[in-house]
Amino acid sequence: GENVEQHPSTLSVQEGDSAVIKCTYSDSASNYFPWYKQELGKGPQLIIDIRSNVGEKKDQRIAVTLNKTAKHFSLHITETQPEDSAVYFCAARIRGGADGLTFGKGTHLIIQP
Amino acid sequence: GAVVSQHPSRVICKSGTSVKIECRSLDFQATTMFWYRQFPKKSLMLMATSNEGSKATYEQGVEKDKFLINHASLTLSTLTVTSAHPEDSSFYICSARARGETQYFGPGTRLLVL
């Protein structure tokens, strides 16, 4: 089955700086890669996703890049703000498949004021 | 975006009793619903996948007789933890998916078994 590795487990950045979280996946058949943000005591919220027919997608301060050859994808948050502090999870699945998402272990992002 | 609700948000029960958690897609029809379990400071672990009107598919290591899943309609799935024990205490999260790829998550249910 699919295996998703996520790094780092904890990331502390100064407010206003950029944050980058990286994930790798094992199954070359995976072609859908969402990123979720989870605040304490709440369910995960989808923040951005990318499909394997594109290499990059951007939504305001958030961007995701995908390298299919290397089987890795990254989340980039620019101009970080205190409200960006949360746990971020990457995930992967095979489009059209019946399976649920396979999640990375999460990154605790801390924005230092 | 699509909204998924869960009820209750938290529940405390005695050991040996059963607890039912509801998951509803409020503004879309969910062809597939998923149940995840999350331990403190850990990732989400998929427990089972359910499609409306059919039996749930459980992940390896998840006891189907202990975690009963019913997907009665395109907007409702329930998870019943039967004969709950303290080790079942956890954060249970459902998610729902329509015909597209996007999976929307509920707010979670915190279960504490005494």
PDB file of C-alpha atoms in Angstrom:
ATOM      1  CA  GLY A   1       0.000   0.000   0.000  1.00  0.00           C
ATOM      2  CA  GLU A   2       0.848   3.663  -0.093  1.00  0.00           C
ATOM      3  CA  ASN A   3       3.335   5.108   2.402  1.00  0.00           C
ATOM      4  CA  VAL A   4       3.660   8.858   2.937  1.00  0.00           C
ATOM      5  CA  GLU A   5       6.630  10.381   4.741  1.00  0.00           C
ATOM      6  CA  GLN A   6       6.445  13.959   6.001  1.00  0.00           C
ATOM      7  CA  HIS A   7       9.194  16.299   7.237  1.00  0.00           C
ATOM      8  CA  PRO A   8       9.831  18.066   9.458  1.00  0.00           C
ATOM      9  CA  SER A   9       7.724  16.966  12.401  1.00  0.00           C
ATOM     10  CA  THR A  10       8.040  20.428  13.948  1.00  0.00           C
ATOM     11  CA  LEU A  11       8.809  23.708  12.216  1.00  0.00           C
ATOM     12  CA  SER A  12       9.264  27.044  13.925  1.00  0.00           C
ATOM     13  CA  VAL A  13       9.506  30.197  11.813  1.00  0.00           C
ATOM     14  CA  GLN A  14       9.426  33.916  12.488  1.00  0.00           C
ATOM     15  CA  GLU A  15       6.241  35.719  11.587  1.00  0.00           C
ATOM     16  CA  GLY A  16       6.529  37.003   8.057  1.00  0.00           C
ATOM     17  CA  ASP A  17       9.006  34.338   6.955  1.00  0.00           C
ATOM     18  CA  SER A  18       8.201  31.409   4.687  1.00  0.00           C
ATOM     19  CA  ALA A  19       7.554  27.833   5.751  1.00  0.00           C
ATOM     20  CA  VAL A  20       8.128  24.717   3.665  1.00  0.00           C
ATOM     21  CA  ILE A  21       6.879  21.241   4.491  1.00  0.00           C
ATOM     22  CA  LYS A  22       7.920  18.254   2.400  1.00  0.00           C
ATOM     23  CA  CYS A  23       6.339  14.877   1.726  1.00  0.00           C
ATOM     24  CA  THR A  24       7.317  11.824  -0.242  1.00  0.00           C
ATOM     25  CA  TYR A  25       5.086   8.990  -1.353  1.00  0.00           C
ATOM     26  CA  SER A  26       5.819   5.439  -2.386  1.00  0.00           C
ATOM     27  CA  ASP A  27       3.081   4.395  -4.809  1.00  0.00           C
ATOM     28  CA  SER A  28       3.685   5.786  -8.286  1.00  0.00           C
ATOM     29  CA  ALA A  29      -0.005   5.232  -9.040  1.00  0.00           C
ATOM     30  CA  SER A  30      -0.990   7.952  -6.561  1.00  0.00           C
ATOM     31  CA  ASN A  31      -2.121  11.045  -8.377  1.00  0.00           C
ATOM     32  CA  TYR A  32      -4.052  13.179  -5.935  1.00  0.00           C
ATOM     33  CA  PHE A  33      -2.266  15.073  -3.156  1.00  0.00           C
ATOM     34  CA  PRO A  34      -4.212  17.244  -0.699  1.00  0.00           C
ATOM     35  CA  TRP A  35      -2.891  19.229   2.236  1.00  0.00           C
ATOM     36  CA  TYR A  36      -4.899  19.665   5.419  1.00  0.00           C
ATOM     37  CA  LYS A  37      -4.564  22.060   8.326  1.00  0.00           C
ATOM     38  CA  GLN A  38      -5.696  20.870  11.733  1.00  0.00           C
ATOM     39  CA  GLU A  39      -6.130  23.127  14.719  1.00  0.00           C
ATOM     40  CA  LEU A  40      -6.209  21.736  18.223  1.00  0.00           C
ATOM     41  CA  GLY A  41      -9.368  19.762  18.951  1.00  0.00           C
ATOM     42  CA  LYS A  42     -10.782  20.219  15.451  1.00  0.00           C
ATOM     43  CA  GLY A  43     -11.086  18.182  12.293  1.00  0.00           C
ATOM     44  CA  PRO A  44      -8.662  18.651   9.386  1.00  0.00           C
ATOM     45  CA  GLN A  45      -9.468  21.419   6.914  1.00  0.00           C
ATOM     46  CA  LEU A  46      -8.485  21.156   3.277  1.00  0.00           C
ATOM     47  CA  ILE A  47      -6.247  24.081   2.346  1.00  0.00           C
ATOM     48  CA  ILE A  48      -4.977  23.108  -1.078  1.00  0.00           C
ATOM     49  CA  ASP A  49      -4.679  20.069  -3.298  1.00  0.00           C
ATOM     50  CA  ILE A  50      -2.878  19.125  -6.474  1.00  0.00           C
ATOM     51  CA  ARG A  51      -3.403  16.520  -9.120  1.00  0.00           C
ATOM     52  CA  SER A  52      -0.547  14.822 -10.892  1.00  0.00           C
ATOM     53  CA  ASN A  53      -1.166  16.471 -14.233  1.00  0.00           C
ATOM     54  CA  VAL A  54       0.178  19.767 -12.872  1.00  0.00           C
ATOM     55  CA  GLY A  55       3.469  20.630 -11.231  1.00  0.00           C
ATOM     56  CA  GLU A  56       2.429  23.612  -9.146  1.00  0.00           C
ATOM     57  CA  LYS A  57      -0.666  25.236  -7.751  1.00  0.00           C
ATOM     58  CA  LYS A  58      -0.994  28.487  -5.855  1.00  0.00           C
ATOM     59  CA  ASP A  59      -3.720  30.048  -3.743  1.00  0.00           C
ATOM     60  CA  GLN A  60      -2.737  33.400  -2.255  1.00  0.00           C
ATOM     61  CA  ARG A  61      -0.008  32.722   0.334  1.00  0.00           C
ATOM     62  CA  ILE A  62      -0.147  28.966  -0.092  1.00  0.00           C
ATOM     63  CA  ALA A  63       1.433  26.944  -2.883  1.00  0.00           C
ATOM     64  CA  VAL A  64       2.042  23.272  -3.511  1.00  0.00           C
ATOM     65  CA  THR A  65       4.631  21.784  -5.845  1.00  0.00           C
ATOM     66  CA  LEU A  66       4.734  18.237  -7.141  1.00  0.00           C
ATOM     67  CA  ASN A  67       7.627  16.271  -8.588  1.00  0.00           C
ATOM     68  CA  LYS A  68       6.208  13.041  -9.951  1.00  0.00           C
ATOM     69  CA  THR A  69       9.555  11.649 -10.991  1.00  0.00           C
ATOM     70  CA  ALA A  70      10.975  11.988  -7.511  1.00  0.00           C
ATOM     71  CA  LYS A  71       7.602  11.216  -5.895  1.00  0.00           C
ATOM     72  CA  HIS A  72       7.616  14.184  -3.616  1.00  0.00           C
ATOM     73  CA  PHE A  73       5.428  17.208  -3.044  1.00  0.00           C
ATOM     74  CA  SER A  74       5.806  20.271  -0.883  1.00  0.00           C
ATOM     75  CA  LEU A  75       3.676  22.907   0.801  1.00  0.00           C
ATOM     76  CA  HIS A  76       4.925  26.479   0.780  1.00  0.00           C
ATOM     77  CA  ILE A  77       3.430  29.172   3.004  1.00  0.00           C
ATOM     78  CA  THR A  78       4.711  32.695   2.470  1.00  0.00           C
ATOM     79  CA  GLU A  79       4.384  35.739   4.750  1.00  0.00           C
ATOM     80  CA  THR A  80       3.419  33.539   7.663  1.00  0.00           C
ATOM     81  CA  GLN A  81       0.988  34.874  10.242  1.00  0.00           C
ATOM     82  CA  PRO A  82       0.214  33.730  13.803  1.00  0.00           C
ATOM     83  CA  GLU A  83      -3.027  32.114  12.628  1.00  0.00           C
ATOM     84  CA  ASP A  84      -0.994  29.792  10.417  1.00  0.00           C
ATOM     85  CA  SER A  85       0.141  27.972  13.556  1.00  0.00           C
ATOM     86  CA  ALA A  86      -1.384  24.484  13.401  1.00  0.00           C
ATOM     87  CA  VAL A  87      -0.577  20.899  12.444  1.00  0.00           C
ATOM     88  CA  TYR A  88      -0.358  20.341   8.701  1.00  0.00           C
ATOM     89  CA  PHE A  89      -0.877  16.949   7.093  1.00  0.00           C
ATOM     90  CA  CYS A  90      -0.058  15.887   3.569  1.00  0.00           C
ATOM     91  CA  ALA A  91      -1.896  12.978   2.007  1.00  0.00           C
ATOM     92  CA  ALA A  92      -1.964  10.893  -1.137  1.00  0.00           C
ATOM     93  CA  ARG A  93      -4.387   8.628  -2.918  1.00  0.00           C
ATOM     94  CA  ILE A  94      -5.061   7.076  -6.262  1.00  0.00           C
ATOM     95  CA  ARG A  95      -7.643   8.994  -8.247  1.00  0.00           C
ATOM     96  CA  GLY A  96     -10.688   6.990  -9.055  1.00  0.00           C
ATOM     97  CA  GLY A  97      -9.836   4.475  -6.425  1.00  0.00           C
ATOM     98  CA  ALA A  98     -12.126   3.557  -3.612  1.00  0.00           C
ATOM     99  CA  ASP A  99      -9.485   4.012  -0.971  1.00  0.00           C
ATOM    100  CA  GLY A 100      -9.272   6.707   1.622  1.00  0.00           C
ATOM    101  CA  LEU A 101      -6.332   9.034   1.941  1.00  0.00           C
ATOM    102  CA  THR A 102      -2.990   7.941   3.283  1.00  0.00           C
ATOM    103  CA  PHE A 103      -1.678  10.662   5.567  1.00  0.00           C
ATOM    104  CA  GLY A 104       1.778  11.774   6.534  1.00  0.00           C
ATOM    105  CA  LYS A 105       2.550  12.028  10.234  1.00  0.00           C
ATOM    106  CA  GLY A 106       1.987  15.760  10.353  1.00  0.00           C
ATOM    107  CA  THR A 107       4.068  18.881  10.879  1.00  0.00           C
ATOM    108  CA  HIS A 108       3.502  21.140  13.826  1.00  0.00           C
ATOM    109  CA  LEU A 109       4.045  24.637  12.460  1.00  0.00           C
ATOM    110  CA  ILE A 110       4.796  27.299  15.059  1.00  0.00           C
ATOM    111  CA  ILE A 111       4.821  30.936  14.023  1.00  0.00           C
ATOM    112  CA  GLN A 112       6.965  32.998  16.377  1.00  0.00           C
ATOM    113  CA  PRO A 113       5.762  36.598  16.822  1.00  0.00           C
TER     114      PRO A 113
ATOM    115  CA  GLY B   1     -16.798  24.569   0.797  1.00  0.00           C
ATOM    116  CA  ALA B   2     -18.768  21.492   1.718  1.00  0.00           C
ATOM    117  CA  VAL B   3     -19.748  20.973   5.337  1.00  0.00           C
ATOM    118  CA  VAL B   4     -19.554  17.762   7.306  1.00  0.00           C
ATOM    119  CA  SER B   5     -20.959  17.606  10.812  1.00  0.00           C
ATOM    120  CA  GLN B   6     -20.436  15.110  13.597  1.00  0.00           C
ATOM    121  CA  HIS B   7     -22.475  14.450  16.681  1.00  0.00           C
ATOM    122  CA  PRO B   8     -21.727  14.367  19.523  1.00  0.00           C
ATOM    123  CA  SER B   9     -18.585  16.483  19.683  1.00  0.00           C
ATOM    124  CA  ARG B  10     -17.528  14.745  22.861  1.00  0.00           C
ATOM    125  CA  VAL B  11     -18.851  11.856  24.865  1.00  0.00           C
ATOM    126  CA  ILE B  12     -17.946  10.163  28.107  1.00  0.00           C
ATOM    127  CA  CYS B  13     -19.207   6.659  28.724  1.00  0.00           C
ATOM    128  CA  LYS B  14     -18.720   3.789  31.109  1.00  0.00           C
ATOM    129  CA  SER B  15     -16.718   0.751  30.171  1.00  0.00           C
ATOM    130  CA  GLY B  16     -18.882  -1.920  28.557  1.00  0.00           C
ATOM    131  CA  THR B  17     -21.452   0.427  27.080  1.00  0.00           C
ATOM    132  CA  SER B  18     -21.917   1.285  23.403  1.00  0.00           C
ATOM    133  CA  VAL B  19     -21.571   4.696  21.840  1.00  0.00           C
ATOM    134  CA  LYS B  20     -22.936   5.887  18.504  1.00  0.00           C
ATOM    135  CA  ILE B  21     -21.344   8.716  16.542  1.00  0.00           C
ATOM    136  CA  GLU B  22     -23.144  10.344  13.629  1.00  0.00           C
ATOM    137  CA  CYS B  23     -21.557  11.884  10.574  1.00  0.00           C
ATOM    138  CA  ARG B  24     -23.582  13.986   8.176  1.00  0.00           C
ATOM    139  CA  SER B  25     -22.785  15.739   4.930  1.00  0.00           C
ATOM    140  CA  LEU B  26     -24.909  18.873   5.159  1.00  0.00           C
ATOM    141  CA  ASP B  27     -24.836  20.325   1.674  1.00  0.00           C
ATOM    142  CA  PHE B  28     -23.800  17.511  -0.624  1.00  0.00           C
ATOM    143  CA  GLN B  29     -24.434  13.848  -1.200  1.00  0.00           C
ATOM    144  CA  ALA B  30     -21.543  11.685  -0.088  1.00  0.00           C
ATOM    145  CA  THR B  31     -21.057   8.582  -2.162  1.00  0.00           C
ATOM    146  CA  THR B  32     -18.292   7.494   0.170  1.00  0.00           C
ATOM    147  CA  MET B  33     -17.673   8.171   3.823  1.00  0.00           C
ATOM    148  CA  PHE B  34     -14.573   7.368   5.821  1.00  0.00           C
ATOM    149  CA  TRP B  35     -13.908   6.909   9.515  1.00  0.00           C
ATOM    150  CA  TYR B  36     -10.542   7.805  10.999  1.00  0.00           C
ATOM    151  CA  ARG B  37      -9.086   7.547  14.460  1.00  0.00           C
ATOM    152  CA  GLN B  38      -6.495   9.922  15.806  1.00  0.00           C
ATOM    153  CA  PHE B  39      -4.379   9.570  18.939  1.00  0.00           C
ATOM    154  CA  PRO B  40      -2.892  12.665  20.625  1.00  0.00           C
ATOM    155  CA  LYS B  41      -0.185  14.265  18.523  1.00  0.00           C
ATOM    156  CA  LYS B  42      -0.471  11.515  15.948  1.00  0.00           C
ATOM    157  CA  SER B  43      -1.670  11.252  12.395  1.00  0.00           C
ATOM    158  CA  LEU B  44      -5.060  10.083  11.199  1.00  0.00           C
ATOM    159  CA  MET B  45      -5.487   6.346  10.911  1.00  0.00           C
ATOM    160  CA  LEU B  46      -8.108   5.107   8.468  1.00  0.00           C
ATOM    161  CA  MET B  47     -10.456   2.652  10.127  1.00  0.00           C
ATOM    162  CA  ALA B  48     -13.001   1.921   7.420  1.00  0.00           C
ATOM    163  CA  THR B  49     -14.559   3.058   4.186  1.00  0.00           C
ATOM    164  CA  SER B  50     -18.275   2.923   3.582  1.00  0.00           C
ATOM    165  CA  ASN B  51     -20.404   3.406   0.528  1.00  0.00           C
ATOM    166  CA  GLU B  52     -24.098   4.127   0.768  1.00  0.00           C
ATOM    167  CA  GLY B  53     -26.137   0.961   0.951  1.00  0.00           C
ATOM    168  CA  SER B  54     -23.248  -1.457   1.133  1.00  0.00           C
ATOM    169  CA  LYS B  55     -21.098  -2.970   3.839  1.00  0.00           C
ATOM    170  CA  ALA B  56     -18.122  -1.063   5.091  1.00  0.00           C
ATOM    171  CA  THR B  57     -14.602  -2.085   4.169  1.00  0.00           C
ATOM    172  CA  TYR B  58     -12.412  -2.241   7.238  1.00  0.00           C
ATOM    173  CA  GLU B  59      -8.677  -1.668   7.367  1.00  0.00           C
ATOM    174  CA  GLN B  60      -6.425  -4.411   8.594  1.00  0.00           C
ATOM    175  CA  GLY B  61      -6.442  -4.667  12.357  1.00  0.00           C
ATOM    176  CA  VAL B  62      -9.786  -2.901  12.840  1.00  0.00           C
ATOM    177  CA  GLU B  63     -12.421  -5.158  14.401  1.00  0.00           C
ATOM    178  CA  LYS B  64     -15.632  -4.870  12.409  1.00  0.00           C
ATOM    179  CA  ASP B  65     -17.727  -6.326  15.237  1.00  0.00           C
ATOM    180  CA  LYS B  66     -16.410  -3.720  17.607  1.00  0.00           C
ATOM    181  CA  PHE B  67     -16.686  -0.722  15.309  1.00  0.00           C
ATOM    182  CA  LEU B  68     -20.030  -1.030  13.560  1.00  0.00           C
ATOM    183  CA  ILE B  69     -20.496   1.263  10.593  1.00  0.00           C
ATOM    184  CA  ASN B  70     -23.774   1.996   8.895  1.00  0.00           C
ATOM    185  CA  HIS B  71     -24.055   4.213   5.827  1.00  0.00           C
ATOM    186  CA  ALA B  72     -27.827   4.417   5.609  1.00  0.00           C
ATOM    187  CA  SER B  73     -28.139   7.295   3.182  1.00  0.00           C
ATOM    188  CA  LEU B  74     -26.052   9.572   0.986  1.00  0.00           C
ATOM    189  CA  THR B  75     -25.825  12.085   3.826  1.00  0.00           C
ATOM    190  CA  LEU B  76     -25.492   9.963   6.951  1.00  0.00           C
ATOM    191  CA  SER B  77     -23.024   7.439   8.293  1.00  0.00           C
ATOM    192  CA  THR B  78     -22.822   6.180  11.853  1.00  0.00           C
ATOM    193  CA  LEU B  79     -20.015   4.573  13.821  1.00  0.00           C
ATOM    194  CA  THR B  80     -20.987   2.542  16.882  1.00  0.00           C
ATOM    195  CA  VAL B  81     -18.257   1.596  19.305  1.00  0.00           C
ATOM    196  CA  THR B  82     -19.616  -1.511  20.995  1.00  0.00           C
ATOM    197  CA  SER B  83     -18.671  -2.660  24.481  1.00  0.00           C
ATOM    198  CA  ALA B  84     -16.303   0.265  24.814  1.00  0.00           C
ATOM    199  CA  HIS B  85     -13.127  -0.048  26.851  1.00  0.00           C
ATOM    200  CA  PRO B  86     -10.676   2.622  28.039  1.00  0.00           C
ATOM    201  CA  GLU B  87      -8.310   1.807  25.167  1.00  0.00           C
ATOM    202  CA  ASP B  88     -11.060   2.885  22.750  1.00  0.00           C
ATOM    203  CA  SER B  89     -10.735   6.427  24.065  1.00  0.00           C
ATOM    204  CA  SER B  90      -9.653   8.524  21.125  1.00  0.00           C
ATOM    205  CA  PHE B  91     -10.574  11.264  18.677  1.00  0.00           C
ATOM    206  CA  TYR B  92     -12.805   9.864  15.932  1.00  0.00           C
ATOM    207  CA  ILE B  93     -13.127  11.834  12.714  1.00  0.00           C
ATOM    208  CA  CYS B  94     -15.315  11.139   9.736  1.00  0.00           C
ATOM    209  CA  SER B  95     -14.916  12.449   6.234  1.00  0.00           C
ATOM    210  CA  ALA B  96     -17.123  12.455   3.183  1.00  0.00           C
ATOM    211  CA  ARG B  97     -16.495  12.484  -0.506  1.00  0.00           C
ATOM    212  CA  ALA B  98     -18.873  13.174  -3.354  1.00  0.00           C
ATOM    213  CA  ARG B  99     -18.129  12.113  -6.920  1.00  0.00           C
ATOM    214  CA  GLY B 100     -15.000  14.221  -7.092  1.00  0.00           C
ATOM    215  CA  GLU B 101     -11.697  13.795  -5.336  1.00  0.00           C
ATOM    216  CA  THR B 102     -12.097  16.179  -2.457  1.00  0.00           C
ATOM    217  CA  GLN B 103     -12.567  14.697   0.951  1.00  0.00           C
ATOM    218  CA  TYR B 104     -14.141  16.911   3.587  1.00  0.00           C
ATOM    219  CA  PHE B 105     -13.682  16.196   7.257  1.00  0.00           C
ATOM    220  CA  GLY B 106     -16.020  16.571  10.173  1.00  0.00           C
ATOM    221  CA  PRO B 107     -14.989  18.359  13.367  1.00  0.00           C
ATOM    222  CA  GLY B 108     -14.323  15.107  15.210  1.00  0.00           C
ATOM    223  CA  THR B 109     -15.748  13.365  18.270  1.00  0.00           C
ATOM    224  CA  ARG B 110     -13.710  12.945  21.391  1.00  0.00           C
ATOM    225  CA  LEU B 111     -14.573   9.710  23.146  1.00  0.00           C
ATOM    226  CA  LEU B 112     -13.529   9.028  26.720  1.00  0.00           C
ATOM    227  CA  VAL B 113     -14.278   5.622  28.169  1.00  0.00           C
ATOM    228  CA  LEU B 114     -14.060   5.404  31.952  1.00  0.00           C
TER     229      LEU B 114
END
